[in-house]
PDB file of C-alpha atoms in Angstrom:
ATOM      1  CA  MET A 135     -19.178  13.812  -8.795  1.00 67.00           C
ATOM      2  CA  ASP A 136     -22.357  14.396  -6.774  1.00 83.00           C
ATOM      3  CA  ILE A 137     -22.474  12.094  -3.747  1.00 93.00           C
ATOM      4  CA  THR A 138     -25.073  12.646  -1.052  1.00 95.00           C
ATOM      5  CA  LYS A 139     -24.425  12.406   2.668  1.00 96.00           C
ATOM      6  CA  LYS A 140     -26.663   9.332   2.769  1.00 97.00           C
ATOM      7  CA  GLN A 141     -24.644   7.636   0.015  1.00 97.00           C
ATOM      8  CA  PHE A 142     -21.391   8.438   1.802  1.00 97.00           C
ATOM      9  CA  SER A 143     -22.711   7.060   5.104  1.00 98.00           C
ATOM     10  CA  SER A 144     -23.900   3.903   3.351  1.00 98.00           C
ATOM     11  CA  TYR A 145     -20.508   3.564   1.700  1.00 98.00           C
ATOM     12  CA  MET A 146     -18.615   3.886   4.980  1.00 98.00           C
ATOM     13  CA  ILE A 147     -20.808   1.377   6.784  1.00 98.00           C
ATOM     14  CA  ALA A 148     -20.514  -1.140   3.952  1.00 98.00           C
ATOM     15  CA  ALA A 149     -16.758  -0.684   3.437  1.00 98.00           C
ATOM     16  CA  PHE A 150     -16.020  -1.476   7.076  1.00 98.00           C
ATOM     17  CA  SER A 151     -18.755  -4.046   7.742  1.00 98.00           C
ATOM     18  CA  ILE A 152     -17.575  -6.096   4.754  1.00 98.00           C
ATOM     19  CA  ALA A 153     -13.827  -5.733   5.301  1.00 98.00           C
ATOM     20  CA  TRP A 154     -13.396  -5.972   9.068  1.00 98.00           C
ATOM     21  CA  PRO A 155     -15.019  -9.420   9.522  1.00 98.00           C
ATOM     22  CA  LEU A 156     -12.920 -10.708   6.606  1.00 98.00           C
ATOM     23  CA  GLN A 157      -9.787  -9.235   8.178  1.00 98.00           C
ATOM     24  CA  ILE A 158     -10.591 -10.846  11.527  1.00 98.00           C
ATOM     25  CA  ILE A 159     -11.106 -14.254   9.884  1.00 98.00           C
ATOM     26  CA  ALA A 160      -7.909 -13.768   7.863  1.00 98.00           C
ATOM     27  CA  SER A 161      -6.043 -12.939  11.077  1.00 98.00           C
ATOM     28  CA  ILE A 162      -7.241 -16.170  12.673  1.00 98.00           C
ATOM     29  CA  PHE A 163      -5.857 -18.118   9.711  1.00 97.00           C
ATOM     30  CA  ALA A 164      -2.556 -16.222   9.958  1.00 96.00           C
ATOM     31  CA  LEU A 165      -2.223 -16.972  13.679  1.00 95.00           C
ATOM     32  CA  ARG A 166      -2.817 -20.647  12.913  1.00 96.00           C
ATOM     33  CA  GLY A 167      -0.055 -20.585  10.295  1.00 92.00           C
ATOM     34  CA  ASN A 168      -2.329 -20.855   7.253  1.00 94.00           C
ATOM     35  CA  LEU A 169      -0.763 -18.045   5.231  1.00 90.00           C
ATOM     36  CA  THR A 170      -2.380 -19.183   1.968  1.00 93.00           C
ATOM     37  CA  ALA A 171      -5.877 -18.617   3.361  1.00 97.00           C
ATOM     38  CA  PHE A 172      -4.677 -15.366   4.931  1.00 97.00           C
ATOM     39  CA  GLN A 173      -3.412 -13.987   1.603  1.00 95.00           C
ATOM     40  CA  LEU A 174      -6.518 -15.177  -0.235  1.00 97.00           C
ATOM     41  CA  LEU A 175      -8.846 -13.430   2.196  1.00 97.00           C
ATOM     42  CA  LEU A 176      -6.767 -10.251   2.043  1.00 97.00           C
ATOM     43  CA  SER A 177      -7.121 -10.274  -1.747  1.00 96.00           C
ATOM     44  CA  VAL A 178     -10.893 -10.601  -1.382  1.00 97.00           C
ATOM     45  CA  THR A 179     -10.931  -7.839   1.229  1.00 98.00           C
ATOM     46  CA  MET A 180      -9.376  -5.417  -1.275  1.00 98.00           C
ATOM     47  CA  PHE A 181     -12.670  -5.457  -3.196  1.00 98.00           C
ATOM     48  CA  ALA A 182     -14.717  -4.382  -0.166  1.00 98.00           C
ATOM     49  CA  PRO A 183     -14.531  -0.638  -1.063  1.00 98.00           C
ATOM     50  CA  PHE A 184     -15.657  -1.456  -4.616  1.00 98.00           C
ATOM     51  CA  ALA A 185     -18.559  -3.502  -3.236  1.00 98.00           C
ATOM     52  CA  ALA A 186     -19.396  -0.687  -0.813  1.00 98.00           C
ATOM     53  CA  THR A 187     -19.564   1.735  -3.726  1.00 98.00           C
ATOM     54  CA  LEU A 188     -22.150  -0.509  -5.366  1.00 97.00           C
ATOM     55  CA  VAL A 189     -24.106  -0.856  -2.118  1.00 98.00           C
ATOM     56  CA  ALA A 190     -24.198   2.936  -1.719  1.00 97.00           C
ATOM     57  CA  ARG A 191     -25.103   3.356  -5.393  1.00 96.00           C
ATOM     58  CA  ILE A 192     -22.263   5.775  -5.989  1.00 96.00           C
ATOM     59  CA  PRO A 193     -22.049   6.254  -9.780  1.00 94.00           C
ATOM     60  CA  LEU A 194     -19.055   4.554 -11.369  1.00 95.00           C
ATOM     61  CA  LYS A 195     -19.233   6.033 -14.856  1.00 92.00           C
ATOM     62  CA  CYS A 196     -17.726   9.367 -13.815  1.00 91.00           C
ATOM     63  CA  MET A 197     -14.553   7.806 -12.389  1.00 96.00           C
ATOM     64  CA  GLY A 198     -12.717   7.731 -15.718  1.00 95.00           C
ATOM     65  CA  TRP A 199     -12.649   4.174 -16.984  1.00 95.00           C
ATOM     66  CA  LYS A 200     -11.409   4.987 -20.466  1.00 92.00           C
ATOM     67  CA  PRO A 201      -7.735   5.970 -20.395  1.00 87.00           C
ATOM     68  CA  ARG A 202      -7.060   9.190 -22.278  1.00 83.00           C
ATOM     69  CA  LEU A 203      -3.303   9.072 -22.682  1.00 87.00           C
ATOM     70  CA  LYS A 204      -2.773  12.125 -24.864  1.00 88.00           C
ATOM     71  CA  GLY A 205      -0.427  14.363 -22.908  1.00 89.00           C
ATOM     72  CA  LYS A 206      -0.575  12.009 -19.903  1.00 92.00           C
ATOM     73  CA  VAL A 207       1.739   9.142 -20.837  1.00 95.00           C
ATOM     74  CA  ARG A 208       4.345  10.433 -18.369  1.00 96.00           C
ATOM     75  CA  TYR A 209       1.955   9.728 -15.514  1.00 97.00           C
ATOM     76  CA  ILE A 210       2.170   6.012 -16.273  1.00 96.00           C
ATOM     77  CA  PHE A 211       5.833   6.161 -15.305  1.00 97.00           C
ATOM     78  CA  VAL A 212       5.063   8.401 -12.346  1.00 97.00           C
ATOM     79  CA  ALA A 213       2.488   5.883 -11.119  1.00 97.00           C
ATOM     80  CA  LEU A 214       4.942   3.037 -11.632  1.00 96.00           C
ATOM     81  CA  TRP A 215       8.123   4.468 -10.180  1.00 96.00           C
ATOM     82  CA  LEU A 216       7.638   7.583  -8.047  1.00 97.00           C
ATOM     83  CA  ASN A 217       6.956   5.577  -4.906  1.00 97.00           C
ATOM     84  CA  SER A 218       9.695   3.099  -5.835  1.00 96.00           C
ATOM     85  CA  VAL A 219      12.253   5.907  -5.837  1.00 97.00           C
ATOM     86  CA  LEU A 220      10.925   7.149  -2.496  1.00 98.00           C
ATOM     87  CA  MET A 221      11.126   3.598  -1.118  1.00 98.00           C
ATOM     88  CA  VAL A 222      14.781   3.294  -2.103  1.00 97.00           C
ATOM     89  CA  LEU A 223      15.578   6.657  -0.513  1.00 98.00           C
ATOM     90  CA  GLY A 224      13.654   5.748   2.634  1.00 98.00           C
ATOM     91  CA  ALA A 225      15.304   2.345   2.993  1.00 98.00           C
ATOM     92  CA  GLY A 226      18.694   3.958   2.413  1.00 98.00           C
ATOM     93  CA  LEU A 227      17.971   6.446   5.190  1.00 98.00           C
ATOM     94  CA  PHE A 228      16.990   3.627   7.547  1.00 98.00           C
ATOM     95  CA  PHE A 229      20.178   1.657   6.861  1.00 98.00           C
ATOM     96  CA  LEU A 230      22.207   4.837   7.243  1.00 98.00           C
ATOM     97  CA  ILE A 231      20.827   5.202  10.763  1.00 97.00           C
ATOM     98  CA  PHE A 232      20.909   1.457  11.513  1.00 97.00           C
ATOM     99  CA  PRO A 233      23.900   0.256   9.451  1.00 97.00           C
ATOM    100  CA  LYS A 234      24.287  -2.985  11.395  1.00 96.00           C
ATOM    101  CA  SER A 235      20.753  -4.036  10.433  1.00 97.00           C
ATOM    102  CA  PHE A 236      21.673  -4.496   6.753  1.00 97.00           C
ATOM    103  CA  ASP A 237      21.958  -8.180   5.844  1.00 96.00           C
ATOM    104  CA  SER A 238      24.091  -8.764   2.761  1.00 94.00           C
ATOM    105  CA  GLU A 239      23.681 -12.527   3.271  1.00 94.00           C
ATOM    106  CA  LEU A 240      19.878 -12.213   3.050  1.00 94.00           C
ATOM    107  CA  THR A 241      19.335 -14.715   5.845  1.00 94.00           C
ATOM    108  CA  PHE A 242      15.729 -13.613   6.389  1.00 91.00           C
ATOM    109  CA  PHE A 243      14.966 -13.917   2.670  1.00 92.00           C
ATOM    110  CA  THR A 244      16.599 -17.362   2.604  1.00 93.00           C
ATOM    111  CA  ALA A 245      14.543 -18.492   5.594  1.00 90.00           C
ATOM    112  CA  THR A 246      11.381 -17.237   3.881  1.00 88.00           C
ATOM    113  CA  LEU A 247      12.209 -19.192   0.716  1.00 90.00           C
ATOM    114  CA  ILE A 248      12.786 -22.357   2.737  1.00 91.00           C
ATOM    115  CA  ALA A 249       9.550 -21.848   4.668  1.00 84.00           C
ATOM    116  CA  ARG A 250       7.603 -21.523   1.428  1.00 83.00           C
ATOM    117  CA  ALA A 251       9.327 -24.063  -0.823  1.00 84.00           C
ATOM    118  CA  GLY A 252      11.154 -26.399   1.553  1.00 86.00           C
ATOM    119  CA  GLU A 253      14.769 -27.089   2.364  1.00 83.00           C
ATOM    120  CA  GLN A 254      15.575 -27.783  -1.289  1.00 88.00           C
ATOM    121  CA  ALA A 255      14.717 -24.206  -2.353  1.00 86.00           C
ATOM    122  CA  VAL A 256      18.285 -22.880  -2.152  1.00 87.00           C
ATOM    123  CA  GLU A 257      19.660 -26.013  -3.827  1.00 87.00           C
ATOM    124  CA  GLN A 258      17.213 -25.576  -6.704  1.00 90.00           C
ATOM    125  CA  LEU A 259      18.397 -22.007  -7.183  1.00 91.00           C
ATOM    126  CA  ALA A 260      22.024 -23.144  -7.182  1.00 90.00           C
ATOM    127  CA  ALA A 261      21.199 -25.785  -9.805  1.00 92.00           C
ATOM    128  CA  GLN A 262      19.964 -22.956 -12.038  1.00 92.00           C
ATOM    129  CA  GLY A 263      23.153 -20.998 -11.447  1.00 93.00           C
ATOM    130  CA  LEU A 264      21.443 -18.506  -9.140  1.00 93.00           C
ATOM    131  CA  THR A 265      22.382 -17.248  -5.702  1.00 93.00           C
ATOM    132  CA  VAL A 266      19.811 -16.016  -3.208  1.00 94.00           C
ATOM    133  CA  GLN A 267      21.024 -12.473  -3.879  1.00 95.00           C
ATOM    134  CA  MET A 268      20.522 -12.881  -7.629  1.00 96.00           C
ATOM    135  CA  TYR A 269      17.049 -14.295  -7.080  1.00 94.00           C
ATOM    136  CA  LEU A 270      16.071 -11.301  -4.941  1.00 95.00           C
ATOM    137  CA  ILE A 271      17.340  -8.940  -7.655  1.00 95.00           C
ATOM    138  CA  ILE A 272      15.234 -10.777 -10.249  1.00 95.00           C
ATOM    139  CA  SER A 273      12.211 -10.611  -7.934  1.00 94.00           C
ATOM    140  CA  ALA A 274      12.803  -6.887  -7.396  1.00 95.00           C
ATOM    141  CA  ALA A 275      13.022  -6.318 -11.147  1.00 95.00           C
ATOM    142  CA  GLN A 276       9.676  -8.059 -11.618  1.00 95.00           C
ATOM    143  CA  ALA A 277       8.179  -6.009  -8.779  1.00 95.00           C
ATOM    144  CA  PHE A 278       9.501  -2.894 -10.491  1.00 93.00           C
ATOM    145  CA  THR A 279       8.064  -3.677 -13.940  1.00 95.00           C
ATOM    146  CA  ILE A 280       5.519  -6.478 -14.320  1.00 96.00           C
ATOM    147  CA  ALA A 281       3.946  -6.961 -10.889  1.00 97.00           C
ATOM    148  CA  PRO A 282       2.377  -3.461 -10.648  1.00 97.00           C
ATOM    149  CA  PHE A 283       0.144  -4.207 -13.637  1.00 97.00           C
ATOM    150  CA  ILE A 284      -0.996  -7.486 -12.073  1.00 96.00           C
ATOM    151  CA  ASN A 285      -1.519  -5.884  -8.672  1.00 97.00           C
ATOM    152  CA  MET A 286      -3.407  -3.046 -10.340  1.00 97.00           C
ATOM    153  CA  LEU A 287      -6.398  -5.340 -10.891  1.00 96.00           C
ATOM    154  CA  PHE A 288      -6.656  -6.000  -7.145  1.00 96.00           C
ATOM    155  CA  ALA A 289      -5.813  -2.420  -6.156  1.00 98.00           C
ATOM    156  CA  LEU A 290      -8.696  -1.252  -8.338  1.00 98.00           C
ATOM    157  CA  GLY A 291     -11.010  -2.870  -5.781  1.00 98.00           C
ATOM    158  CA  GLU A 292      -9.836  -0.318  -3.229  1.00 98.00           C
ATOM    159  CA  GLU A 293      -9.249   2.686  -5.466  1.00 98.00           C
ATOM    160  CA  VAL A 294     -12.784   2.770  -6.863  1.00 98.00           C
ATOM    161  CA  GLY A 295     -13.965   3.275  -3.297  1.00 98.00           C
ATOM    162  CA  TRP A 296     -11.186   5.374  -1.748  1.00 98.00           C
ATOM    163  CA  ARG A 297     -10.157   7.713  -4.542  1.00 97.00           C
ATOM    164  CA  GLY A 298     -13.123   7.270  -6.871  1.00 97.00           C
ATOM    165  CA  GLY A 299     -15.901   7.869  -4.358  1.00 96.00           C
ATOM    166  CA  MET A 300     -14.804   8.741  -0.819  1.00 98.00           C
ATOM    167  CA  THR A 301     -12.003  11.278  -1.378  1.00 98.00           C
ATOM    168  CA  PRO A 302     -13.918  13.485  -3.871  1.00 96.00           C
ATOM    169  CA  TYR A 303     -16.797  13.682  -1.400  1.00 97.00           C
ATOM    170  CA  LEU A 304     -14.517  14.604   1.511  1.00 98.00           C
ATOM    171  CA  LYS A 305     -12.645  17.207  -0.559  1.00 97.00           C
ATOM    172  CA  GLU A 306     -15.882  18.797  -1.686  1.00 96.00           C
ATOM    173  CA  LYS A 307     -17.221  18.923   1.862  1.00 96.00           C
ATOM    174  CA  PHE A 308     -14.073  19.910   3.779  1.00 96.00           C
ATOM    175  CA  GLY A 309     -11.707  21.289   1.153  1.00 96.00           C
ATOM    176  CA  THR A 310      -8.771  19.624  -0.577  1.00 96.00           C
ATOM    177  CA  ALA A 311      -6.357  19.569   2.366  1.00 96.00           C
ATOM    178  CA  LYS A 312      -8.733  18.341   5.076  1.00 97.00           C
ATOM    179  CA  GLY A 313     -10.445  16.000   2.620  1.00 98.00           C
ATOM    180  CA  ARG A 314      -7.193  14.273   1.705  1.00 98.00           C
ATOM    181  CA  LEU A 315      -6.115  14.016   5.338  1.00 98.00           C
ATOM    182  CA  LEU A 316      -9.448  12.507   6.410  1.00 98.00           C
ATOM    183  CA  SER A 317      -9.391  10.137   3.459  1.00 98.00           C
ATOM    184  CA  GLY A 318      -5.933   8.849   4.370  1.00 98.00           C
ATOM    185  CA  LEU A 319      -6.891   8.457   8.020  1.00 98.00           C
ATOM    186  CA  ILE A 320      -9.985   6.423   7.141  1.00 98.00           C
ATOM    187  CA  TRP A 321      -7.968   4.289   4.726  1.00 98.00           C
ATOM    188  CA  GLY A 322      -5.475   3.534   7.495  1.00 98.00           C
ATOM    189  CA  ILE A 323      -8.111   2.710  10.119  1.00 98.00           C
ATOM    190  CA  TRP A 324      -9.702   0.306   7.634  1.00 98.00           C
ATOM    191  CA  HIS A 325      -6.539  -1.859   7.984  1.00 98.00           C
ATOM    192  CA  TRP A 326      -6.462  -1.893  11.777  1.00 98.00           C
ATOM    193  CA  PRO A 327      -7.829  -5.413  12.499  1.00 98.00           C
ATOM    194  CA  ILE A 328      -5.101  -7.224  10.530  1.00 97.00           C
ATOM    195  CA  ILE A 329      -2.387  -4.912  11.875  1.00 98.00           C
ATOM    196  CA  ILE A 330      -3.446  -5.460  15.492  1.00 97.00           C
ATOM    197  CA  LEU A 331      -4.464  -9.119  15.336  1.00 97.00           C
ATOM    198  CA  ALA A 332      -2.151 -10.604  12.696  1.00 97.00           C
ATOM    199  CA  GLY A 333       0.851  -8.299  12.838  1.00 96.00           C
ATOM    200  CA  TYR A 334       0.256  -7.215   9.243  1.00 94.00           C
ATOM    201  CA  GLU A 335       3.039  -4.935   7.959  1.00 94.00           C
ATOM    202  CA  TYR A 336       5.005  -4.592  11.233  1.00 97.00           C
ATOM    203  CA  GLY A 337       4.899  -8.047  12.803  1.00 95.00           C
ATOM    204  CA  MET A 338       3.994  -8.717  16.426  1.00 95.00           C
ATOM    205  CA  SER A 339       7.174  -7.840  18.320  1.00 94.00           C
ATOM    206  CA  TYR A 340       8.020  -4.327  17.149  1.00 97.00           C
ATOM    207  CA  ILE A 341       8.684  -1.456  19.543  1.00 97.00           C
ATOM    208  CA  GLY A 342       5.337  -0.103  20.750  1.00 97.00           C
ATOM    209  CA  ALA A 343       3.307  -3.136  19.644  1.00 96.00           C
ATOM    210  CA  PRO A 344       0.415  -3.409  19.182  1.00 95.00           C
ATOM    211  CA  VAL A 345      -0.557   0.255  19.616  1.00 96.00           C
ATOM    212  CA  LEU A 346       2.065   2.169  17.651  1.00 98.00           C
ATOM    213  CA  GLY A 347       1.744   0.219  14.387  1.00 98.00           C
ATOM    214  CA  PRO A 348      -1.864   1.212  13.591  1.00 98.00           C
ATOM    215  CA  ILE A 349      -1.051   4.861  14.323  1.00 98.00           C
ATOM    216  CA  VAL A 350       2.106   4.944  12.204  1.00 98.00           C
ATOM    217  CA  PHE A 351       0.318   3.148   9.387  1.00 98.00           C
ATOM    218  CA  CYS A 352      -2.195   5.990   9.241  1.00 98.00           C
ATOM    219  CA  PHE A 353       0.667   8.412   8.598  1.00 98.00           C
ATOM    220  CA  PHE A 354       1.675   6.176   5.697  1.00 98.00           C
ATOM    221  CA  THR A 355      -1.825   5.877   4.212  1.00 98.00           C
ATOM    222  CA  THR A 356      -2.411   9.613   4.561  1.00 98.00           C
ATOM    223  CA  ALA A 357       0.839  10.537   2.794  1.00 98.00           C
ATOM    224  CA  THR A 358       0.374   7.854   0.136  1.00 98.00           C
ATOM    225  CA  GLY A 359      -3.254   8.824  -0.348  1.00 98.00           C
ATOM    226  CA  ILE A 360      -2.125  12.373  -1.146  1.00 98.00           C
ATOM    227  CA  LEU A 361       0.143  11.085  -3.919  1.00 98.00           C
ATOM    228  CA  ILE A 362      -2.517   8.767  -5.322  1.00 98.00           C
ATOM    229  CA  ASP A 363      -5.193  11.460  -5.253  1.00 98.00           C
ATOM    230  CA  TRP A 364      -2.761  13.883  -6.914  1.00 98.00           C
ATOM    231  CA  ILE A 365      -2.214  11.517  -9.845  1.00 98.00           C
ATOM    232  CA  TYR A 366      -5.970  10.952 -10.069  1.00 97.00           C
ATOM    233  CA  GLU A 367      -6.503  14.703 -10.321  1.00 96.00           C
ATOM    234  CA  LYS A 368      -3.870  14.900 -13.065  1.00 96.00           C
ATOM    235  CA  THR A 369      -5.290  12.053 -15.155  1.00 96.00           C
ATOM    236  CA  HIS A 370      -9.002  11.843 -14.290  1.00 95.00           C
ATOM    237  CA  CYS A 371      -8.676   8.091 -14.832  1.00 96.00           C
ATOM    238  CA  ILE A 372      -9.166   5.521 -12.057  1.00 97.00           C
ATOM    239  CA  TRP A 373      -6.606   3.157 -13.612  1.00 97.00           C
ATOM    240  CA  PHE A 374      -3.722   5.470 -12.675  1.00 98.00           C
ATOM    241  CA  PRO A 375      -4.440   5.377  -8.908  1.00 98.00           C
ATOM    242  CA  ALA A 376      -4.873   1.603  -9.215  1.00 98.00           C
ATOM    243  CA  LEU A 377      -1.509   1.312 -10.979  1.00 98.00           C
ATOM    244  CA  MET A 378       0.262   3.439  -8.370  1.00 98.00           C
ATOM    245  CA  HIS A 379      -1.368   1.434  -5.565  1.00 98.00           C
ATOM    246  CA  GLY A 380      -0.354  -1.796  -7.296  1.00 98.00           C
ATOM    247  CA  ALA A 381       3.226  -0.598  -7.691  1.00 97.00           C
ATOM    248  CA  ILE A 382       3.452   0.229  -3.985  1.00 97.00           C
ATOM    249  CA  ASN A 383       2.188  -3.221  -3.026  1.00 96.00           C
ATOM    250  CA  ALA A 384       4.625  -4.876  -5.435  1.00 96.00           C
ATOM    251  CA  PHE A 385       7.920  -3.101  -4.810  1.00 95.00           C
ATOM    252  CA  GLY A 386       7.307  -2.475  -1.128  1.00 94.00           C
ATOM    253  CA  THR A 387       7.648  -6.178  -0.336  1.00 92.00           C
ATOM    254  CA  VAL A 388      11.359  -6.209  -1.256  1.00 94.00           C
ATOM    255  CA  PHE A 389      12.921  -4.057   1.454  1.00 95.00           C
ATOM    256  CA  PRO A 390      12.045  -6.006   4.631  1.00 94.00           C
ATOM    257  CA  TYR A 391      14.234  -8.833   3.313  1.00 95.00           C
ATOM    258  CA  LEU A 392      17.289  -6.599   3.444  1.00 96.00           C
ATOM    259  CA  ALA A 393      17.250  -6.323   7.234  1.00 96.00           C
ATOM    260  CA  LYS A 394      18.516  -8.907   9.689  1.00 95.00           C
ATOM    261  CA  ALA A 395      15.789 -10.869  11.440  1.00 91.00           C
ATOM    262  CA  GLU A 396      16.925  -9.691  14.879  1.00 92.00           C
ATOM    263  CA  TYR A 397      16.087  -6.122  13.829  1.00 93.00           C
ATOM    264  CA  SER A 398      12.412  -6.994  13.329  1.00 93.00           C
ATOM    265  CA  ARG A 399      11.622  -5.102  16.538  1.00 95.00           C
ATOM    266  CA  TYR A 400      12.677  -1.947  14.658  1.00 97.00           C
ATOM    267  CA  SER A 401      10.194  -2.553  11.814  1.00 97.00           C
ATOM    268  CA  ILE A 402       8.172   0.425  13.040  1.00 98.00           C
ATOM    269  CA  PHE A 403      11.059   2.574  11.747  1.00 98.00           C
ATOM    270  CA  GLY A 404      11.847   0.688   8.501  1.00 97.00           C
ATOM    271  CA  PRO A 405      13.292  -0.402   6.144  1.00 97.00           C
ATOM    272  CA  ALA A 406       9.865  -0.995   4.571  1.00 97.00           C
ATOM    273  CA  TYR A 407       8.027   2.040   3.207  1.00 96.00           C
ATOM    274  CA  ILE A 408       5.633   2.018   6.169  1.00 97.00           C
ATOM    275  CA  GLY A 409       8.329   2.789   8.758  1.00 98.00           C
ATOM    276  CA  LEU A 410       8.646   6.122  10.526  1.00 98.00           C
ATOM    277  CA  ILE A 411      12.142   6.677   9.138  1.00 98.00           C
ATOM    278  CA  SER A 412      11.717   5.085   5.717  1.00 98.00           C
ATOM    279  CA  MET A 413       8.569   7.100   4.963  1.00 98.00           C
ATOM    280  CA  ILE A 414      10.340  10.446   5.483  1.00 98.00           C
ATOM    281  CA  PRO A 415      10.918  11.012   1.710  1.00 98.00           C
ATOM    282  CA  LEU A 416       7.245  10.163   1.139  1.00 98.00           C
ATOM    283  CA  LEU A 417       6.157  12.642   3.813  1.00 98.00           C
ATOM    284  CA  ILE A 418       8.288  15.361   2.228  1.00 98.00           C
ATOM    285  CA  VAL A 419       6.878  14.825  -1.279  1.00 98.00           C
ATOM    286  CA  SER A 420       3.281  14.593  -0.055  1.00 98.00           C
ATOM    287  CA  GLY A 421       3.868  17.753   1.979  1.00 97.00           C
ATOM    288  CA  VAL A 422       5.088  19.593  -1.132  1.00 97.00           C
ATOM    289  CA  ILE A 423       1.974  18.464  -3.039  1.00 97.00           C
ATOM    290  CA  MET A 424      -0.271  19.722  -0.236  1.00 97.00           C
ATOM    291  CA  ALA A 425       1.607  23.030  -0.051  1.00 96.00           C
ATOM    292  CA  LYS A 426       1.244  23.569  -3.809  1.00 93.00           C
ATOM    293  CA  ALA A 427      -2.450  22.702  -3.633  1.00 91.00           C
ATOM    294  CA  ALA A 428      -2.957  25.221  -0.830  1.00 89.00           C
ATOM    295  CA  LYS A 429      -1.043  27.884  -2.746  1.00 84.00           C
ATOM    296  CA  GLY A 430      -3.074  27.306  -5.876  1.00 72.00           C
ATOM    297  CA  SER A 431      -6.426  27.397  -4.115  1.00 55.00           C
TER     298      SER A 431
END
């Protein structure tokens, strides 16, 4: 794809000037306790890279809109479940190091249910013959199978910009390795306002707050961006990065509920995929992909 320096500059300006004000407004809603407005604005923000692509007039037709599945069906499952496997391994590593943080009673998950649906939430589950543990398992199963395809539609708003336009330009200009690293760094920085202001992903009371979270998140986006760009290279279809992105957003929400609330200050380490400890399997796999790319170049 031929993207000029002027188009790339226009894209970058638009991607941030659209998203950051929305993130700041969303953070204000979050701090006031209006989580519905917060989530709605975050969903809108996900389309800022897509809108920036249109503003910069980066051609969309070359991004691979028509899935060509012959010989590539296996990548559907890779997009769906590779990161899920890495999440499980990462969370397991976190709980191995912090065994006392594991909450078999799911008190944090129960409190979240009550906060969202009222005091009768647990009683309603019991009336259906479900425990809180069973409900979390059902939710995880949905996040593992159905939710990625729903989330894919929102993730497409980012992937058209990040992987469809920005990363190819950076790889062409700086080479595959540096291009992927810069792409992941930019993707991470794009999230900084909601991480710093609203405690997005790590909360507000973690060790090193509010400085360490934005930095660690960039490690996550860089490593994840390598995986997503790798599957885009393999399929030449923008729907695969969107599906992988959607799967990460879906299944990644499960693991924070497995830790006791008093361990929230350790969220910078895990058990969510974005923690320093829980992302170790991800870092290893992304490192192998980069090493193979360097060897093949």
